[in-house]
Amino acid sequence: MAFDLAAFTRFARTFQKGEMIFSEFEPGDTFYLIQSGRVQIVRVVGDIEKTIDVLQPTEFFGEMAILEGAPRSASAIALDTVKALEFNRANFEVLMMGNPQIALKLLKLFVKRIYDQKRRFMILKLDDPQAKVADVFLMLDETQPQNIQEGEMKREFRTTVGDIAHWAGISVDECRQLLEHFVAQRRLELFPDRILVKNINDFQRFVNSKRKR
Amino acid sequence: MPKLSAFRANSVIYFTGDVSDKVYVLQTGKVSLNYTEIDNGQEIRDPIQMGEFFGVKSALGKYPREENALALQDSTVLGFTVPEFEQFAMANTRIIMKMLKVFSNQLRRVHNQVENLLSKQEQVSPEIGLYKTGEYYLKNRMYEQARYVFGRYLTYYPAGKLAEQAAGHIETAENYLSKYGQGKGPAPIESSGSDSPRPQQGATPSELSEVAQTYYNGVSLFSQEKYSEAASEFRKIIDGNEDAEYVAKSDYEFGRCLFLTEKYDDCIKHFTALVQSYPKHPELMDILLYLGQCYEKKGDVQRAAALYKKISGMSTDEESSARLKAKKALRELEGEK
């Protein structure tokens, strides 16, 4: 999608390769639309810096800044020389009114964010920690569609114990214990770089039985 | 073309769980969206106003419907496919703006619900999180990132419990960056692993110099609005005249203290001398802005306006806050005439 942004260059910012655009945990009140260059979204987990995403031109980032005062949930680093439009409360309306295409794109992004947050809320609302962990796999299965033959119940997830713990809102240690419990029941296999769920329907039934109706 | 459909009273327009690409607008009659609140299991009935869109989120996101849409009386609705809706919305940006507002409120709400649940569990405070992020980058010799993150720490938590360490780490990052370069050199700090970071021991470059300590002490006092006490810290650095960088920074901060304690004549004297001896001061625009404001406070509108004009005309890569403020001040001054 090409945007006609000539009139909005006064809101343009340039970041040098390697420059930090914002850091995880700092309060945010601006968000960005990439015009050129790539932006790496990273989070420091324990002793490793994890790349969550690499964003391309015409993509937004930092849009959760509309949640006033909320700390940034990840850092953004310029992977190339990056040109981006910087949105804030003051210029938001002007930029949007002049660019229906951008406004529509942002609308769709909000739709996705609302859905993601609602889904996360449903996981956290489960009382049973074992069910929380199972529901994280169901969420991953819903949001990361894989090429799976009809009737295939086995699912492989490129994820780590730390990620699952993050989504389930529990400690990594607790999460490891819960996952090992599934392993002992032969419902799951744990590898350093991936986790194999043997029967996703079995997890669905388990979560359904724990979710209050 | 959007299609008009009629629904009899008590009939269902769509069910929870349906997947469809239809967005609707209520034309006549009464429609209610019924769903169960995830938070507390409460049954919600959300009436739709005439002319209001519904079914937007699930259609745009290709998600299953999250509510039952029920006609309460005989009703007509206009159904758009997603491409039709997009075309319509692009020509009516106000509609998108309105929806953006509604959706951002919904996002805020569900985000808060999530945060409330999470806060019952153990969470890192943003202050500690920011500090630890900086520590990670320093440890991994990513000096530029470390400098940025600790700089942000000092901006947001100038009087924070780790402010002194953060200031020390900035110095270390800067030293290592100029001495070894990004990604090179010995790791400046060891893996801490503990929750209570401590200042480095021994004669490493991370040891905070006395001048830097005084400076950050001043910055911290300034942030607590103790301007006179802050001013005397900055004064010490200016008089000591040891480290040119800290002297320049302190000169600026000292002038700001004078302004904030309403010593406008002293402030004018101080900043005028500073601009003359240091015409390329990194904070030049802000210094001129303070000068303008001093003159304005003293009633010297002409001089104030001249300074604001000068700032407005200065060229920079991007819109600086000093220039925006100067333009605004100028507009107000001119409005008063």
Coordinates of C-alpha atoms in Angstrom, one line a residue:
Chain A
M1 CA 0.0 0.0 0.0
A2 CA 1.5 3.3 -1.0
F3 CA 0.6 6.4 1.0
D4 CA 0.7 9.9 -0.2
L5 CA 2.5 11.5 2.7
A6 CA 4.3 14.4 1.1
A7 CA 2.2 16.8 3.1
F8 CA 3.2 15.2 6.4
T9 CA 6.9 15.3 6.3
R10 CA 6.9 17.6 9.3
F11 CA 5.9 14.6 11.3
A12 CA 8.7 12.5 9.9
R13 CA 11.5 11.2 12.0
T14 CA 14.7 9.6 10.9
F15 CA 16.6 7.0 13.0
Q16 CA 20.1 5.8 12.3
K17 CA 20.9 2.1 11.9
G18 CA 21.2 0.6 15.4
E19 CA 19.5 3.5 17.1
M20 CA 17.0 2.7 19.8
I21 CA 13.6 4.2 19.0
F22 CA 12.2 3.4 22.4
S23 CA 13.0 1.0 25.2
E24 CA 10.9 -1.6 26.9
F25 CA 9.4 -0.2 30.2
E26 CA 9.7 3.4 29.3
P27 CA 6.3 5.2 29.2
G28 CA 5.1 5.9 25.7
D29 CA 3.0 8.6 24.1
T30 CA 4.0 8.3 20.5
F31 CA 3.6 5.6 17.9
Y32 CA 5.0 5.2 14.4
L33 CA 4.3 4.3 10.8
I34 CA 7.4 3.0 9.0
Q35 CA 8.0 4.7 5.6
S36 CA 11.4 3.1 4.8
G37 CA 13.8 0.8 6.5
R38 CA 13.1 -2.0 9.0
V39 CA 12.5 -2.0 12.7
Q40 CA 13.4 -4.8 15.1
I41 CA 11.1 -5.3 18.0
V42 CA 12.9 -7.0 20.9
R43 CA 12.4 -7.9 24.5
V44 CA 15.0 -8.8 27.1
V45 CA 14.0 -12.0 28.8
G46 CA 16.4 -13.0 31.5
D47 CA 19.8 -13.1 29.8
I48 CA 18.7 -13.1 26.2
E49 CA 17.4 -10.4 23.9
K50 CA 14.5 -12.0 22.0
T51 CA 13.4 -10.7 18.6
I52 CA 9.7 -10.6 18.6
D53 CA 9.2 -9.2 15.2
V54 CA 10.9 -7.4 12.3
L55 CA 8.6 -4.7 10.9
Q56 CA 8.6 -3.4 7.3
P57 CA 7.6 -0.2 5.6
T58 CA 3.8 0.6 5.9
E59 CA 3.7 -1.2 9.3
F60 CA 2.8 0.5 12.6
F61 CA 4.6 0.0 15.9
G62 CA 4.3 1.4 19.4
E63 CA 0.5 1.8 18.8
M64 CA -0.2 0.6 22.3
A65 CA 0.9 4.1 23.4
I66 CA -2.8 5.0 23.1
L67 CA -3.0 3.3 26.6
E68 CA -1.8 6.4 28.5
G69 CA 1.0 5.9 30.9
A70 CA 1.4 2.2 30.1
P71 CA 5.0 1.2 29.9
R72 CA 6.3 0.0 26.5
S73 CA 6.1 -3.8 26.3
A74 CA 9.1 -4.1 24.0
S75 CA 12.0 -2.1 22.6
A76 CA 12.1 -0.9 19.0
I77 CA 15.5 -0.6 17.3
A78 CA 16.2 0.7 13.8
L79 CA 17.6 -2.2 11.7
D80 CA 18.4 0.1 8.8
T81 CA 18.2 3.8 8.5
V82 CA 14.5 4.2 9.3
K83 CA 12.2 6.9 8.2
A84 CA 8.9 6.9 10.1
L85 CA 5.9 9.2 10.8
E86 CA 5.6 9.9 14.4
F87 CA 2.0 10.1 15.8
N88 CA 1.0 11.7 19.0
R89 CA -2.1 13.0 20.6
A90 CA -1.7 16.4 18.9
N91 CA -1.1 15.4 15.3
F92 CA -3.2 12.2 15.4
E93 CA -6.4 13.6 14.1
V94 CA -4.7 15.7 11.3
L95 CA -2.8 12.8 10.1
M96 CA -5.7 10.4 10.1
M97 CA -8.2 12.8 8.5
G98 CA -5.8 13.4 5.7
N99 CA -5.0 9.7 5.2
P100 CA -8.1 7.5 5.3
Q101 CA -5.9 4.5 4.2
I102 CA -3.7 4.9 7.2
A103 CA -6.8 5.3 9.4
L104 CA -8.3 2.1 8.1
K105 CA -5.1 0.2 8.6
L106 CA -4.9 1.4 12.2
L107 CA -8.5 0.5 12.7
K108 CA -7.7 -3.1 11.6
L109 CA -4.7 -3.2 13.9
F110 CA -6.9 -2.1 16.9
V111 CA -9.4 -4.9 16.0
K112 CA -6.5 -7.4 16.2
R113 CA -5.2 -5.9 19.4
I114 CA -8.6 -6.0 21.1
Y115 CA -9.0 -9.6 20.1
D116 CA -5.5 -10.6 21.3
Q117 CA -6.1 -8.9 24.7
K118 CA -9.5 -10.5 25.1
R119 CA -8.0 -13.9 24.3
R120 CA -5.3 -13.3 26.8
F121 CA -7.8 -12.2 29.4
M122 CA -9.7 -15.5 28.9
I123 CA -6.5 -17.4 29.6
L124 CA -5.8 -15.5 32.8
K125 CA -9.4 -15.9 34.0
L126 CA -9.0 -19.6 34.2
D127 CA -8.5 -20.7 37.9
D128 CA -6.7 -23.9 37.2
P129 CA -3.0 -23.2 36.3
Q130 CA -2.8 -26.4 34.3
A131 CA -5.7 -25.2 32.2
K132 CA -4.1 -21.8 31.7
V133 CA -1.1 -23.5 30.1
A134 CA -3.2 -25.7 27.9
D135 CA -5.2 -22.6 26.8
V136 CA -2.0 -20.8 25.8
F137 CA -1.4 -23.6 23.3
L138 CA -5.0 -23.3 22.0
M139 CA -4.5 -19.6 21.5
L140 CA -1.2 -20.2 19.7
D141 CA -3.0 -22.7 17.5
E142 CA -5.7 -20.1 16.7
T143 CA -3.3 -17.3 15.9
Q144 CA -0.5 -19.2 14.2
P145 CA -2.3 -21.2 11.6
Q146 CA -0.1 -24.0 10.3
N147 CA -0.5 -26.2 7.2
I148 CA -2.2 -29.1 8.8
Q149 CA -4.1 -31.9 7.2
E150 CA -7.7 -32.2 8.2
G151 CA -8.0 -34.5 11.2
E152 CA -4.4 -34.1 12.3
M153 CA -4.4 -33.5 16.0
K154 CA -0.7 -33.2 16.6
R155 CA 0.7 -29.6 16.8
E156 CA 4.2 -28.3 17.0
F157 CA 4.9 -24.9 18.4
R158 CA 8.1 -23.0 18.0
T159 CA 8.0 -21.6 21.5
T160 CA 9.7 -21.8 24.8
V161 CA 8.8 -22.4 28.4
G162 CA 9.4 -18.7 29.1
D163 CA 6.9 -17.6 26.4
I164 CA 4.2 -19.9 27.7
A165 CA 4.8 -18.6 31.2
H166 CA 4.5 -15.0 30.0
W167 CA 1.1 -15.7 28.3
A168 CA -0.2 -17.7 31.2
G169 CA 0.9 -15.0 33.7
I170 CA 2.8 -17.5 35.9
S171 CA 6.5 -17.9 36.8
V172 CA 8.8 -19.8 34.5
D173 CA 9.5 -22.4 37.3
E174 CA 5.8 -23.0 37.8
C175 CA 5.2 -23.2 34.1
R176 CA 8.0 -25.8 33.7
Q177 CA 6.5 -28.0 36.4
L178 CA 3.0 -27.8 34.8
L179 CA 4.5 -28.7 31.4
E180 CA 6.4 -31.6 32.9
H181 CA 3.2 -32.8 34.4
F182 CA 1.7 -32.9 30.8
V183 CA 4.9 -34.7 29.7
A184 CA 4.4 -37.3 32.4
Q185 CA 0.9 -37.8 31.2
R186 CA 2.3 -38.3 27.6
R187 CA 0.2 -35.4 26.3
L188 CA 3.2 -33.2 25.4
E189 CA 6.8 -33.4 24.4
L190 CA 9.3 -30.7 25.4
F191 CA 12.3 -29.7 23.2
P192 CA 14.7 -26.9 23.7
D193 CA 13.3 -24.9 20.7
R194 CA 9.8 -26.3 20.3
I195 CA 7.0 -27.9 22.2
L196 CA 4.9 -30.7 20.7
V197 CA 1.2 -31.1 21.7
K198 CA 0.1 -34.6 20.9
N199 CA -3.6 -33.9 20.6
I200 CA -4.9 -30.4 20.4
N201 CA -8.6 -31.5 20.8
D202 CA -7.7 -33.2 24.1
F203 CA -6.4 -29.8 25.3
Q204 CA -9.6 -28.1 24.0
R205 CA -11.8 -30.5 25.9
F206 CA -9.7 -30.1 29.0
V207 CA -9.9 -26.2 28.9
N208 CA -13.6 -26.3 28.1
S209 CA -14.2 -28.4 31.2
K210 CA -12.4 -25.9 33.4
R211 CA -13.9 -22.7 31.9
K212 CA -16.9 -21.5 33.8
R213 CA -20.0 -21.2 31.7
Chain B
M1 CA -23.6 -2.7 -3.5
P2 CA -24.6 -2.8 0.1
K3 CA -27.8 -4.9 0.5
L4 CA -30.9 -3.9 2.5
S5 CA -32.4 -6.8 4.5
A6 CA -35.5 -7.0 6.7
F7 CA -35.7 -8.9 9.9
R8 CA -38.8 -9.7 11.8
A9 CA -39.1 -8.9 15.5
N10 CA -37.3 -11.5 17.7
S11 CA -35.3 -12.9 14.7
V12 CA -31.5 -13.3 14.8
I13 CA -29.3 -11.3 12.5
Y14 CA -26.3 -13.4 13.5
F15 CA -25.2 -15.8 16.2
T16 CA -22.2 -15.8 18.5
G17 CA -19.5 -18.0 16.8
D18 CA -20.7 -17.3 13.3
V19 CA -18.0 -16.4 10.9
S20 CA -19.0 -13.8 8.3
D21 CA -17.6 -10.8 6.4
K22 CA -20.8 -8.7 6.8
V23 CA -20.8 -5.3 8.5
Y24 CA -24.2 -3.9 9.2
V25 CA -25.8 -0.5 9.7
L26 CA -29.2 -0.3 11.4
Q27 CA -31.7 1.6 9.2
T28 CA -35.0 1.2 10.9
G29 CA -36.3 -0.7 14.0
K30 CA -34.4 -1.9 17.1
V31 CA -31.5 -4.2 17.4
S32 CA -29.7 -5.4 20.5
L33 CA -26.3 -7.1 20.8
N34 CA -26.4 -9.7 23.5
Y35 CA -23.3 -11.3 25.1
T36 CA -21.8 -12.5 28.3
E37 CA -19.1 -10.4 29.9
I38 CA -15.9 -12.5 30.2
D39 CA -15.0 -10.6 33.4
N40 CA -17.9 -11.5 35.6
G41 CA -20.3 -13.6 33.5
Q42 CA -22.9 -10.9 33.4
E43 CA -25.4 -10.9 30.6
I44 CA -25.1 -7.7 28.6
R45 CA -27.7 -6.2 26.2
D46 CA -26.2 -3.5 24.2
P47 CA -28.8 -1.5 22.1
I48 CA -27.8 -0.3 18.7
Q49 CA -28.8 3.2 17.7
M50 CA -30.3 4.0 14.3
G51 CA -27.4 4.6 11.8
E52 CA -24.9 2.8 14.0
F53 CA -22.6 0.1 12.6
F54 CA -22.4 -3.3 14.2
G55 CA -20.5 -6.5 13.5
V56 CA -17.4 -4.4 12.5
K57 CA -14.7 -6.0 14.6
S58 CA -15.5 -9.7 13.8
A59 CA -15.9 -9.0 10.1
L60 CA -12.7 -6.9 9.7
G61 CA -10.7 -9.3 11.9
K62 CA -12.2 -12.4 10.3
Y63 CA -13.0 -13.6 13.9
P64 CA -16.1 -15.5 15.0
R65 CA -18.9 -13.2 16.1
E66 CA -18.7 -12.4 19.8
E67 CA -22.4 -11.6 20.3
N68 CA -25.9 -12.5 19.2
A69 CA -27.4 -9.7 17.1
L70 CA -31.2 -9.7 17.7
A71 CA -33.9 -7.7 16.1
L72 CA -36.2 -6.5 19.0
Q73 CA -38.8 -5.3 16.6
D74 CA -39.3 -5.4 12.8
S75 CA -36.0 -3.9 11.5
T76 CA -34.1 -3.2 8.3
V77 CA -30.4 -3.3 8.2
L78 CA -27.9 -2.4 5.4
G79 CA -25.3 -5.1 5.0
F80 CA -21.8 -4.3 3.6
T81 CA -19.2 -6.8 2.6
V82 CA -15.7 -5.9 4.0
P83 CA -14.5 -4.4 0.7
E84 CA -17.7 -2.4 0.4
F85 CA -17.3 -1.2 3.9
E86 CA -13.7 -0.2 3.4
Q87 CA -14.6 1.7 0.2
F88 CA -17.4 3.5 2.1
A89 CA -15.2 4.3 5.1
M90 CA -12.3 5.6 3.0
A91 CA -14.7 8.2 1.6
N92 CA -16.0 9.0 5.1
T93 CA -12.9 9.4 7.3
R94 CA -15.0 10.7 10.1
I95 CA -16.6 7.3 10.5
I96 CA -13.2 5.7 10.8
M97 CA -12.2 8.3 13.4
K98 CA -15.3 7.6 15.4
M99 CA -14.6 3.9 15.3
L100 CA -10.9 4.4 16.2
K101 CA -12.1 6.3 19.3
V102 CA -14.6 3.5 20.3
F103 CA -12.0 0.8 19.6
S104 CA -9.2 2.5 21.5
N105 CA -11.5 2.8 24.5
Q106 CA -12.4 -0.9 24.3
L107 CA -8.7 -1.7 24.0
R108 CA -7.9 0.4 27.0
R109 CA -10.6 -1.4 29.0
V110 CA -9.6 -4.9 28.1
H111 CA -6.0 -4.0 28.6
N112 CA -6.8 -2.8 32.1
Q113 CA -8.7 -6.0 32.9
V114 CA -5.6 -8.0 31.8
E115 CA -3.3 -5.8 33.9
N116 CA -5.5 -6.1 36.9
L117 CA -5.3 -9.9 36.8
L118 CA -1.6 -9.8 36.2
S119 CA -0.9 -7.4 39.0
K120 CA -2.2 -10.0 41.4
Q121 CA 0.8 -12.0 40.3
E122 CA 4.3 -10.8 40.7
Q123 CA 5.4 -8.2 38.1
V124 CA 8.5 -6.1 37.6
S125 CA 8.0 -2.4 38.2
P126 CA 8.7 -0.3 35.1
E127 CA 11.5 1.4 37.0
I128 CA 13.4 -1.8 37.8
G129 CA 12.5 -3.2 34.3
L130 CA 14.0 -0.2 32.6
Y131 CA 17.1 -0.3 34.7
K132 CA 17.6 -4.1 34.1
T133 CA 17.1 -3.6 30.3
G134 CA 19.9 -1.1 30.4
E135 CA 22.1 -3.5 32.4
Y136 CA 21.5 -6.2 29.8
Y137 CA 22.7 -3.9 27.0
L138 CA 25.7 -2.8 28.9
K139 CA 26.6 -6.3 29.9
N140 CA 26.4 -7.3 26.2
R141 CA 28.6 -4.4 25.1
M142 CA 25.7 -2.7 23.2
Y143 CA 26.8 0.6 24.5
E144 CA 24.6 2.8 22.4
Q145 CA 21.5 1.0 23.5
A146 CA 22.7 1.0 27.2
R147 CA 23.3 4.7 27.0
Y148 CA 19.9 5.3 25.6
V149 CA 18.1 3.2 28.2
F150 CA 19.9 4.6 31.2
G151 CA 19.3 8.0 29.8
R152 CA 15.6 7.3 29.8
Y153 CA 15.9 6.0 33.3
L154 CA 17.3 9.3 34.5
T155 CA 14.7 11.2 32.5
Y156 CA 11.8 9.4 34.2
Y157 CA 13.3 8.6 37.6
P158 CA 15.8 11.4 38.2
A159 CA 15.4 10.8 41.9
G160 CA 15.0 7.0 41.6
K161 CA 16.8 4.6 43.9
L162 CA 19.1 3.5 41.0
A163 CA 19.7 7.0 39.6
E164 CA 23.2 7.2 40.7
Q165 CA 24.1 3.7 39.3
A166 CA 22.3 4.6 36.1
A167 CA 24.3 7.8 35.7
G168 CA 27.5 5.8 36.4
H169 CA 26.5 3.3 33.7
I170 CA 25.9 6.1 31.2
E171 CA 29.5 7.2 31.8
T172 CA 30.8 3.7 31.4
A173 CA 28.8 3.2 28.2
E174 CA 30.2 6.4 26.8
N175 CA 33.7 5.6 27.8
Y176 CA 33.6 2.1 26.4
L177 CA 32.0 3.3 23.2
S178 CA 34.7 5.8 22.5
K179 CA 37.5 3.5 23.8
Y180 CA 36.5 0.2 22.2
G181 CA 33.5 0.9 19.9
Q182 CA 30.1 -0.7 19.8
G183 CA 30.2 -4.4 20.6
K184 CA 33.9 -4.5 21.5
G185 CA 36.0 -4.4 24.6
P186 CA 35.7 -6.3 27.9
A187 CA 32.2 -6.7 29.3
P188 CA 31.8 -3.6 31.5
I189 CA 29.7 -5.3 34.1
E190 CA 29.4 -8.9 35.1
S191 CA 26.1 -10.8 35.0
S192 CA 24.3 -9.6 38.1
G193 CA 21.6 -12.1 38.5
S194 CA 20.7 -10.4 41.8
D195 CA 17.8 -8.0 42.2
S196 CA 19.9 -5.3 43.9
P197 CA 22.4 -3.9 41.4
R198 CA 25.3 -2.3 43.1
P199 CA 27.8 0.3 42.0
Q200 CA 31.0 -1.2 40.4
Q201 CA 34.0 -1.7 42.7
G202 CA 37.6 -0.7 42.0
A203 CA 39.2 1.7 39.6
T204 CA 37.1 0.9 36.6
P205 CA 35.9 3.6 34.2
S206 CA 32.4 3.0 35.5
E207 CA 33.3 4.6 38.8
L208 CA 31.3 7.8 38.8
S209 CA 33.6 10.9 38.7
E210 CA 33.1 13.5 41.4
V211 CA 32.0 16.0 38.9
A212 CA 29.4 13.6 37.5
Q213 CA 28.1 12.8 41.0
T214 CA 27.7 16.5 41.8
Y215 CA 25.9 17.0 38.5
Y216 CA 23.4 14.2 38.9
N217 CA 22.9 15.3 42.5
G218 CA 21.9 18.7 41.1
V219 CA 19.7 17.1 38.5
S220 CA 18.0 15.1 41.2
L221 CA 17.4 18.2 43.4
F222 CA 16.1 20.0 40.3
S223 CA 13.6 17.3 39.7
Q224 CA 12.4 17.6 43.3
E225 CA 11.9 21.4 42.5
K226 CA 14.6 22.3 45.0
Y227 CA 16.0 24.9 42.6
S228 CA 18.2 26.9 45.0
E229 CA 19.9 23.8 46.3
A230 CA 20.3 22.4 42.8
A231 CA 21.8 25.8 41.7
S232 CA 24.5 25.6 44.3
E233 CA 25.5 22.1 43.0
F234 CA 25.7 23.3 39.5
R235 CA 27.6 26.4 40.7
K236 CA 30.2 24.1 42.2
I237 CA 30.9 22.4 38.9
I238 CA 31.0 25.8 37.0
D239 CA 33.5 27.2 39.5
G240 CA 35.5 24.0 39.6
N241 CA 35.8 24.2 35.8
E242 CA 37.3 20.6 35.5
D243 CA 35.3 18.8 32.9
A244 CA 34.2 21.0 30.0
E245 CA 31.2 18.8 29.2
Y246 CA 29.8 18.9 32.7
V247 CA 30.5 22.6 32.9
A248 CA 28.5 23.3 29.8
K249 CA 25.6 21.1 31.0
S250 CA 25.7 22.8 34.4
D251 CA 25.8 26.3 32.9
Y252 CA 22.5 25.4 31.3
E253 CA 20.9 23.9 34.4
F254 CA 22.1 26.8 36.5
G255 CA 20.4 29.3 34.3
R256 CA 17.2 27.2 34.4
C257 CA 17.3 27.3 38.2
L258 CA 17.6 31.1 38.1
F259 CA 14.6 31.3 35.8
L260 CA 12.5 29.0 38.0
T261 CA 13.4 31.0 41.1
E262 CA 12.2 34.1 39.2
K263 CA 15.6 35.8 39.2
Y264 CA 15.1 37.0 35.7
D265 CA 17.8 39.7 35.7
D266 CA 20.4 37.2 36.9
C267 CA 19.1 34.6 34.4
I268 CA 19.4 37.1 31.5
K269 CA 23.0 38.0 32.6
H270 CA 24.0 34.3 32.9
F271 CA 22.5 33.1 29.7
T272 CA 23.7 36.1 27.6
A273 CA 27.2 35.5 28.8
L274 CA 26.8 31.7 28.1
V275 CA 25.6 32.3 24.5
Q276 CA 28.5 34.7 23.9
S277 CA 31.1 32.4 25.1
Y278 CA 29.5 29.2 23.8
P279 CA 27.5 30.1 20.6
K280 CA 27.2 26.4 19.7
H281 CA 25.8 25.2 23.0
P282 CA 23.8 22.0 22.4
E283 CA 20.8 23.6 24.3
L284 CA 21.1 26.9 22.4
M285 CA 17.4 27.0 21.4
D286 CA 16.2 26.3 24.9
I287 CA 18.6 28.9 26.2
L288 CA 17.2 31.5 23.8
L289 CA 13.7 30.5 24.8
Y290 CA 14.5 31.1 28.5
L291 CA 16.0 34.5 27.6
G292 CA 12.8 35.4 25.7
Q293 CA 10.7 34.3 28.6
C294 CA 12.8 36.4 31.0
Y295 CA 12.3 39.5 28.9
E296 CA 8.6 38.7 28.6
K297 CA 8.3 38.4 32.3
K298 CA 10.0 41.7 32.7
G299 CA 7.6 43.3 30.3
D300 CA 10.1 43.8 27.5
V301 CA 7.9 42.5 24.8
Q302 CA 10.0 43.7 21.9
R303 CA 13.1 41.8 22.9
A304 CA 11.1 38.7 23.8
A305 CA 9.4 38.7 20.4
A306 CA 12.8 39.2 18.6
L307 CA 14.1 36.1 20.4
Y308 CA 11.1 34.0 19.7
K309 CA 11.4 35.0 16.0
K310 CA 15.0 34.1 16.0
I311 CA 14.2 30.6 17.4
S312 CA 11.4 30.1 15.0
G313 CA 13.7 30.8 12.1
M314 CA 16.5 28.5 13.3
S315 CA 16.9 25.4 11.2
T316 CA 17.0 21.9 12.7
D317 CA 16.4 18.4 11.4
E318 CA 13.2 18.1 13.2
E319 CA 10.6 20.0 15.0
S320 CA 12.0 20.8 18.4
S321 CA 9.9 21.6 21.4
A322 CA 11.8 24.8 22.0
R323 CA 10.8 26.1 18.5
L324 CA 7.2 25.0 19.0
K325 CA 7.1 26.8 22.3
A326 CA 8.7 29.9 20.8
K327 CA 6.2 30.0 17.9
K328 CA 3.3 29.7 20.4
A329 CA 4.8 32.4 22.6
L330 CA 5.2 34.6 19.6
R331 CA 1.6 34.1 18.5
E332 CA 0.4 35.0 21.9
L333 CA 2.6 38.1 22.1
E334 CA 1.4 39.2 18.7
G335 CA -2.2 38.5 19.7
E336 CA -1.8 40.9 22.7
K337 CA -0.7 43.8 20.6

